[in-house]
Amino acid sequence: WYGSQRRLGDVVSLLEDMTQHAQLQPDIHTYQVVLNACQRADQTGLAFEVYTVMKATRMQIVEERCAHAICFTLLKACFN
């Protein structure tokens, strides 16, 4: 919901709370939401930082459509 409302700060805060305080690991769908929020907020650099973190944690993208969605979101972020 925060991502669709262009509330990037809230999206990032939730991700930090999730990983640092609740010690939960985000899944691929969580990363998709964060990447979409970055793209909508015209934060291309942050989008690629999030993608780098996602890759560093060796996030498995098991669904081809998820991989396509992530690539498309990063591409859209480049053209904002």
PDB file of C-alpha atoms in Angstrom:
ATOM      1  CA  TRP A   1       0.000   0.000   0.000  1.00  0.00           C
ATOM      2  CA  TYR A   2       2.766   2.465   0.874  1.00  0.00           C
ATOM      3  CA  GLY A   3       4.453   1.847  -2.455  1.00  0.00           C
ATOM      4  CA  SER A   4       1.325   2.614  -4.446  1.00  0.00           C
ATOM      5  CA  GLN A   5       0.855   5.793  -2.421  1.00  0.00           C
ATOM      6  CA  ARG A   6       4.416   6.901  -3.278  1.00  0.00           C
ATOM      7  CA  ARG A   7       5.463   6.808   0.360  1.00  0.00           C
ATOM      8  CA  LEU A   8       9.012   5.617  -0.235  1.00  0.00           C
ATOM      9  CA  GLY A   9      10.210   6.560   3.244  1.00  0.00           C
ATOM     10  CA  ASP A  10       7.594   4.309   4.798  1.00  0.00           C
ATOM     11  CA  VAL A  11       8.489   1.466   2.436  1.00  0.00           C
ATOM     12  CA  VAL A  12      12.177   1.706   3.359  1.00  0.00           C
ATOM     13  CA  SER A  13      11.330   1.982   7.078  1.00  0.00           C
ATOM     14  CA  LEU A  14       9.196  -1.153   6.910  1.00  0.00           C
ATOM     15  CA  LEU A  15      11.982  -3.029   5.153  1.00  0.00           C
ATOM     16  CA  GLU A  16      14.481  -1.919   7.812  1.00  0.00           C
ATOM     17  CA  ASP A  17      12.097  -2.861  10.633  1.00  0.00           C
ATOM     18  CA  MET A  18      11.528  -6.211   8.996  1.00  0.00           C
ATOM     19  CA  THR A  19      15.212  -7.065   8.642  1.00  0.00           C
ATOM     20  CA  GLN A  20      16.729  -5.407  11.701  1.00  0.00           C
ATOM     21  CA  HIS A  21      14.113  -5.481  14.440  1.00  0.00           C
ATOM     22  CA  ALA A  22      11.886  -8.420  13.582  1.00  0.00           C
ATOM     23  CA  GLN A  23      14.783 -10.350  12.028  1.00  0.00           C
ATOM     24  CA  LEU A  24      12.651 -11.474   9.106  1.00  0.00           C
ATOM     25  CA  GLN A  25      14.014 -12.059   5.635  1.00  0.00           C
ATOM     26  CA  PRO A  26      12.223 -10.270   2.817  1.00  0.00           C
ATOM     27  CA  ASP A  27      11.023 -12.453  -0.026  1.00  0.00           C
ATOM     28  CA  ILE A  28      11.011 -11.673  -3.732  1.00  0.00           C
ATOM     29  CA  HIS A  29       7.612  -9.992  -3.515  1.00  0.00           C
ATOM     30  CA  THR A  30       8.857  -7.646  -0.790  1.00  0.00           C
ATOM     31  CA  TYR A  31      11.755  -6.623  -2.979  1.00  0.00           C
ATOM     32  CA  GLN A  32       9.389  -6.065  -5.909  1.00  0.00           C
ATOM     33  CA  VAL A  33       7.315  -3.655  -3.806  1.00  0.00           C
ATOM     34  CA  VAL A  34      10.414  -1.739  -2.715  1.00  0.00           C
ATOM     35  CA  LEU A  35      11.747  -1.551  -6.274  1.00  0.00           C
ATOM     36  CA  ASN A  36       8.381  -0.313  -7.553  1.00  0.00           C
ATOM     37  CA  ALA A  37       8.266   2.341  -4.841  1.00  0.00           C
ATOM     38  CA  CYS A  38      11.767   3.491  -5.773  1.00  0.00           C
ATOM     39  CA  GLN A  39      10.821   3.690  -9.433  1.00  0.00           C
ATOM     40  CA  ARG A  40       7.658   5.679  -8.705  1.00  0.00           C
ATOM     41  CA  ALA A  41       9.584   8.080  -6.472  1.00  0.00           C
ATOM     42  CA  ASP A  42      12.246   8.590  -9.164  1.00  0.00           C
ATOM     43  CA  GLN A  43      14.946   7.072  -6.943  1.00  0.00           C
ATOM     44  CA  THR A  44      16.900   5.084  -9.507  1.00  0.00           C
ATOM     45  CA  GLY A  45      20.063   4.936  -7.418  1.00  0.00           C
ATOM     46  CA  LEU A  46      18.183   3.523  -4.445  1.00  0.00           C
ATOM     47  CA  ALA A  47      16.420   1.008  -6.699  1.00  0.00           C
ATOM     48  CA  PHE A  48      19.768  -0.356  -7.843  1.00  0.00           C
ATOM     49  CA  GLU A  49      21.071  -0.393  -4.249  1.00  0.00           C
ATOM     50  CA  VAL A  50      18.051  -2.473  -3.235  1.00  0.00           C
ATOM     51  CA  TYR A  51      18.655  -4.767  -6.209  1.00  0.00           C
ATOM     52  CA  THR A  52      22.303  -5.133  -5.152  1.00  0.00           C
ATOM     53  CA  VAL A  53      21.217  -6.096  -1.631  1.00  0.00           C
ATOM     54  CA  MET A  54      18.724  -8.540  -3.092  1.00  0.00           C
ATOM     55  CA  LYS A  55      21.438 -10.181  -5.182  1.00  0.00           C
ATOM     56  CA  ALA A  56      23.919 -10.166  -2.267  1.00  0.00           C
ATOM     57  CA  THR A  57      21.454 -12.170  -0.179  1.00  0.00           C
ATOM     58  CA  ARG A  58      21.275 -14.629  -3.078  1.00  0.00           C
ATOM     59  CA  MET A  59      17.532 -14.144  -3.418  1.00  0.00           C
ATOM     60  CA  GLN A  60      16.176 -16.912  -5.588  1.00  0.00           C
ATOM     61  CA  ILE A  61      13.834 -15.797  -8.345  1.00  0.00           C
ATOM     62  CA  VAL A  62      11.946 -18.967  -9.069  1.00  0.00           C
ATOM     63  CA  GLU A  63       9.151 -17.482 -11.153  1.00  0.00           C
ATOM     64  CA  GLU A  64      10.070 -16.147 -14.565  1.00  0.00           C
ATOM     65  CA  ARG A  65       7.399 -13.456 -14.334  1.00  0.00           C
ATOM     66  CA  CYS A  66       9.043 -12.100 -11.164  1.00  0.00           C
ATOM     67  CA  ALA A  67      12.364 -11.830 -12.962  1.00  0.00           C
ATOM     68  CA  HIS A  68      10.703 -10.011 -15.843  1.00  0.00           C
ATOM     69  CA  ALA A  69       8.870  -7.653 -13.477  1.00  0.00           C
ATOM     70  CA  ILE A  70      12.079  -6.774 -11.644  1.00  0.00           C
ATOM     71  CA  CYS A  71      13.969  -6.123 -14.884  1.00  0.00           C
ATOM     72  CA  PHE A  72      11.111  -4.036 -16.227  1.00  0.00           C
ATOM     73  CA  THR A  73      10.918  -1.977 -13.028  1.00  0.00           C
ATOM     74  CA  LEU A  74      14.656  -1.283 -13.070  1.00  0.00           C
ATOM     75  CA  LEU A  75      14.452  -0.334 -16.733  1.00  0.00           C
ATOM     76  CA  LYS A  76      11.553   2.039 -16.062  1.00  0.00           C
ATOM     77  CA  ALA A  77      13.545   3.599 -13.201  1.00  0.00           C
ATOM     78  CA  CYS A  78      16.341   4.416 -15.636  1.00  0.00           C
ATOM     79  CA  PHE A  79      13.971   6.314 -17.899  1.00  0.00           C
ATOM     80  CA  ASN A  80      12.139   8.381 -15.260  1.00  0.00           C
TER      81      ASN A  80
END
